[in-house]
Every structure is written in structure tokens, then in C-alpha cells.
């Protein structure tokens, strides 16, 4: 048994060496966690951006609601302005007619007007 010779083909020796080297490299570098880490970082960034989008949409909804409230207030104020302008026009017309009547009134009519006014 001492003199037994073990013969291995060169091609099997090369393939075995390559497999051994490949196994050593895979166990040393462990590429799977790096890919997972990269995906986790990207997923975290995507989640952060989706949260930012949600916050922006919520802010936009709140601002739109406030704008709509202000539009309602502006519309009601415009209606008040129109009513006030109509009342002002009516008051001007009324007192304009009174002044016109008084400028063409005689002394007797003026005396009666002021007597009735300050009673």
C-alpha cells in the first residue's frame, strides 16, 4: 500500500481548484447582504418620498379648504358692498330731491319745513 500511486486527471484537478476558489470567494464576500442592503436603502428612500408626497397632498388639501372659505367670505362681502352702494344711491336720491324741493320753496314753505323738522 505504500507504493500505490493516485492518478488524477489534470482537467478534474483544474475544475476542483476552480470550485474550491469559487467557494472561498463566495464565503468571503457574501454578495447577498449587499444586494439586500442596497434594496433596503432604496425602499427606505421610496418610503420617505411617499411620506413627503402624503404630507404635501395633505397640506394642499388644507390650503384648498382655506381658499374655498376665503372665496365664500369674499363673495358675501361683495354682496354687502352691492347692497350698501344701492342704499347709498337711494339716500343720495332722497336727499337730492329734498334739497331740490327746498331750493324752489317759498319762505312760508321753508318756515313750515323747519318748524316741523325741529318739533
Tab-separated table of C-alpha atoms in Angstrom:
chain	number	residue	atom	x	y	z
A	1	UNK	CA	0.000	0.000	0.000
A	2	UNK	CA	2.881	2.273	0.361
A	3	UNK	CA	3.683	2.293	-3.246
A	4	UNK	CA	0.234	2.925	-4.552
A	5	UNK	CA	0.065	5.792	-6.932
A	6	UNK	CA	-3.029	8.022	-7.126
A	7	UNK	CA	-3.657	9.372	-10.561
A	8	UNK	CA	-5.958	12.376	-11.084
A	9	UNK	CA	-6.697	13.807	-14.461
A	10	UNK	CA	-5.490	17.362	-14.964
A	11	UNK	CA	-8.932	18.590	-16.050
A	12	UNK	CA	-10.541	17.319	-12.822
A	13	UNK	CA	-7.782	18.927	-10.783
A	14	UNK	CA	-8.377	22.296	-12.511
A	15	UNK	CA	-12.163	22.054	-12.099
A	16	UNK	CA	-11.733	21.114	-8.420
A	17	UNK	CA	-9.377	24.064	-7.891
A	18	UNK	CA	-11.793	26.468	-9.566
A	19	UNK	CA	-14.688	25.173	-7.465
A	20	UNK	CA	-12.644	25.475	-4.282
A	21	UNK	CA	-11.585	29.027	-5.195
A	22	UNK	CA	-15.182	29.963	-6.076
A	23	UNK	CA	-16.447	28.546	-2.747
A	24	UNK	CA	-13.826	30.521	-0.837
A	25	UNK	CA	-14.713	33.743	-2.669
A	26	UNK	CA	-18.461	33.268	-2.110
A	27	UNK	CA	-17.994	32.586	1.580
A	28	UNK	CA	-15.667	35.575	1.981
A	29	UNK	CA	-17.557	38.272	0.020
A	30	UNK	CA	-21.189	37.228	0.722
A	31	UNK	CA	-22.856	39.254	-2.084
A	32	UNK	CA	-26.442	38.638	-0.926
A	33	UNK	CA	-26.453	41.023	2.074
A	34	UNK	CA	-25.040	43.863	-0.038
A	35	UNK	CA	-27.849	43.487	-2.560
A	36	UNK	CA	-30.383	43.357	0.258
A	37	UNK	CA	-28.808	46.387	1.937
A	38	UNK	CA	-28.952	48.329	-1.310
A	39	UNK	CA	-32.593	47.360	-1.787
A	40	UNK	CA	-33.364	48.297	1.818
A	41	UNK	CA	-31.802	51.739	1.316
A	42	UNK	CA	-33.815	52.262	-1.866
A	43	UNK	CA	-37.003	51.072	-0.173
A	44	UNK	CA	-36.336	53.420	2.743
A	45	UNK	CA	-35.866	56.320	0.303
A	46	UNK	CA	-39.065	55.373	-1.533
A	47	UNK	CA	-40.965	55.245	1.767
A	48	UNK	CA	-39.566	58.644	2.775
A	49	UNK	CA	-40.597	60.156	-0.557
A	50	UNK	CA	-44.068	58.623	-0.333
A	51	UNK	CA	-44.457	60.122	3.142
A	52	UNK	CA	-43.372	63.523	1.786
A	53	UNK	CA	-45.914	63.213	-1.029
A	54	UNK	CA	-48.608	62.369	1.509
A	55	UNK	CA	-47.691	65.412	3.620
A	56	UNK	CA	-47.710	67.672	0.562
A	57	UNK	CA	-51.122	66.384	-0.529
A	58	UNK	CA	-52.471	66.902	2.985
A	59	UNK	CA	-51.081	70.440	3.028
A	60	UNK	CA	-52.603	71.113	-0.382
A	61	UNK	CA	-55.983	69.830	0.834
A	62	UNK	CA	-55.867	72.119	3.888
A	63	UNK	CA	-54.849	75.129	1.798
A	64	UNK	CA	-57.576	74.439	-0.768
A	65	UNK	CA	-60.134	74.258	2.031
A	66	UNK	CA	-58.911	77.611	3.410
A	67	UNK	CA	-59.004	79.173	-0.056
A	68	UNK	CA	-62.592	77.987	-0.527
A	69	UNK	CA	-63.580	79.521	2.830
A	70	UNK	CA	-61.966	82.823	1.839
A	71	UNK	CA	-63.796	82.789	-1.514
A	72	UNK	CA	-67.094	82.413	0.359
A	73	UNK	CA	-66.190	85.334	2.650
A	74	UNK	CA	-65.198	87.482	-0.342
A	75	UNK	CA	-68.471	86.673	-2.127
A	76	UNK	CA	-70.530	87.665	0.923
A	77	UNK	CA	-68.541	90.903	1.292
A	78	UNK	CA	-69.106	91.714	-2.379
A	79	UNK	CA	-72.860	91.243	-1.833
A	80	UNK	CA	-72.713	93.587	1.185
A	81	UNK	CA	-70.864	96.182	-0.901
A	82	UNK	CA	-73.527	95.998	-3.613
A	83	UNK	CA	-76.350	96.402	-1.044
A	84	UNK	CA	-74.524	99.320	0.625
A	85	UNK	CA	-73.988	101.032	-2.746
A	86	UNK	CA	-77.701	100.650	-3.528
A	87	UNK	CA	-78.655	102.101	-0.134
A	88	UNK	CA	-76.214	104.976	-0.666
A	89	UNK	CA	-77.695	105.707	-4.091
A	90	UNK	CA	-81.228	105.684	-2.650
A	91	UNK	CA	-80.170	108.002	0.192
A	92	UNK	CA	-78.480	110.409	-2.238
A	93	UNK	CA	-81.567	110.433	-4.437
A	94	UNK	CA	-83.895	111.029	-1.479
A	95	UNK	CA	-81.861	113.920	-0.058
A	96	UNK	CA	-81.177	115.297	-3.506
A	97	UNK	CA	-84.927	115.544	-4.103
A	98	UNK	CA	-85.434	117.143	-0.658
A	99	UNK	CA	-82.749	119.758	-1.378
A	100	UNK	CA	-84.227	120.410	-4.805
A	101	UNK	CA	-87.677	120.898	-3.246
A	102	UNK	CA	-86.258	123.252	-0.610
A	103	UNK	CA	-84.333	125.401	-3.107
A	104	UNK	CA	-87.508	126.066	-5.026
A	105	UNK	CA	-89.660	126.534	-1.867
A	106	UNK	CA	-91.078	129.876	-0.801
A	107	UNK	CA	-90.359	131.494	2.542
A	108	UNK	CA	-93.608	130.200	4.030
A	109	UNK	CA	-92.869	126.654	2.909
A	110	UNK	CA	-89.324	126.889	4.352
A	111	UNK	CA	-90.645	128.176	7.653
A	112	UNK	CA	-93.146	125.314	7.856
A	113	UNK	CA	-90.440	122.746	6.921
A	114	UNK	CA	-88.086	123.872	9.703
A	115	UNK	CA	-90.934	124.141	12.203
A	116	UNK	CA	-91.996	120.552	11.501
A	117	UNK	CA	-88.417	119.321	11.463
A	118	UNK	CA	-87.417	120.642	14.892
A	119	UNK	CA	-90.609	119.912	16.832
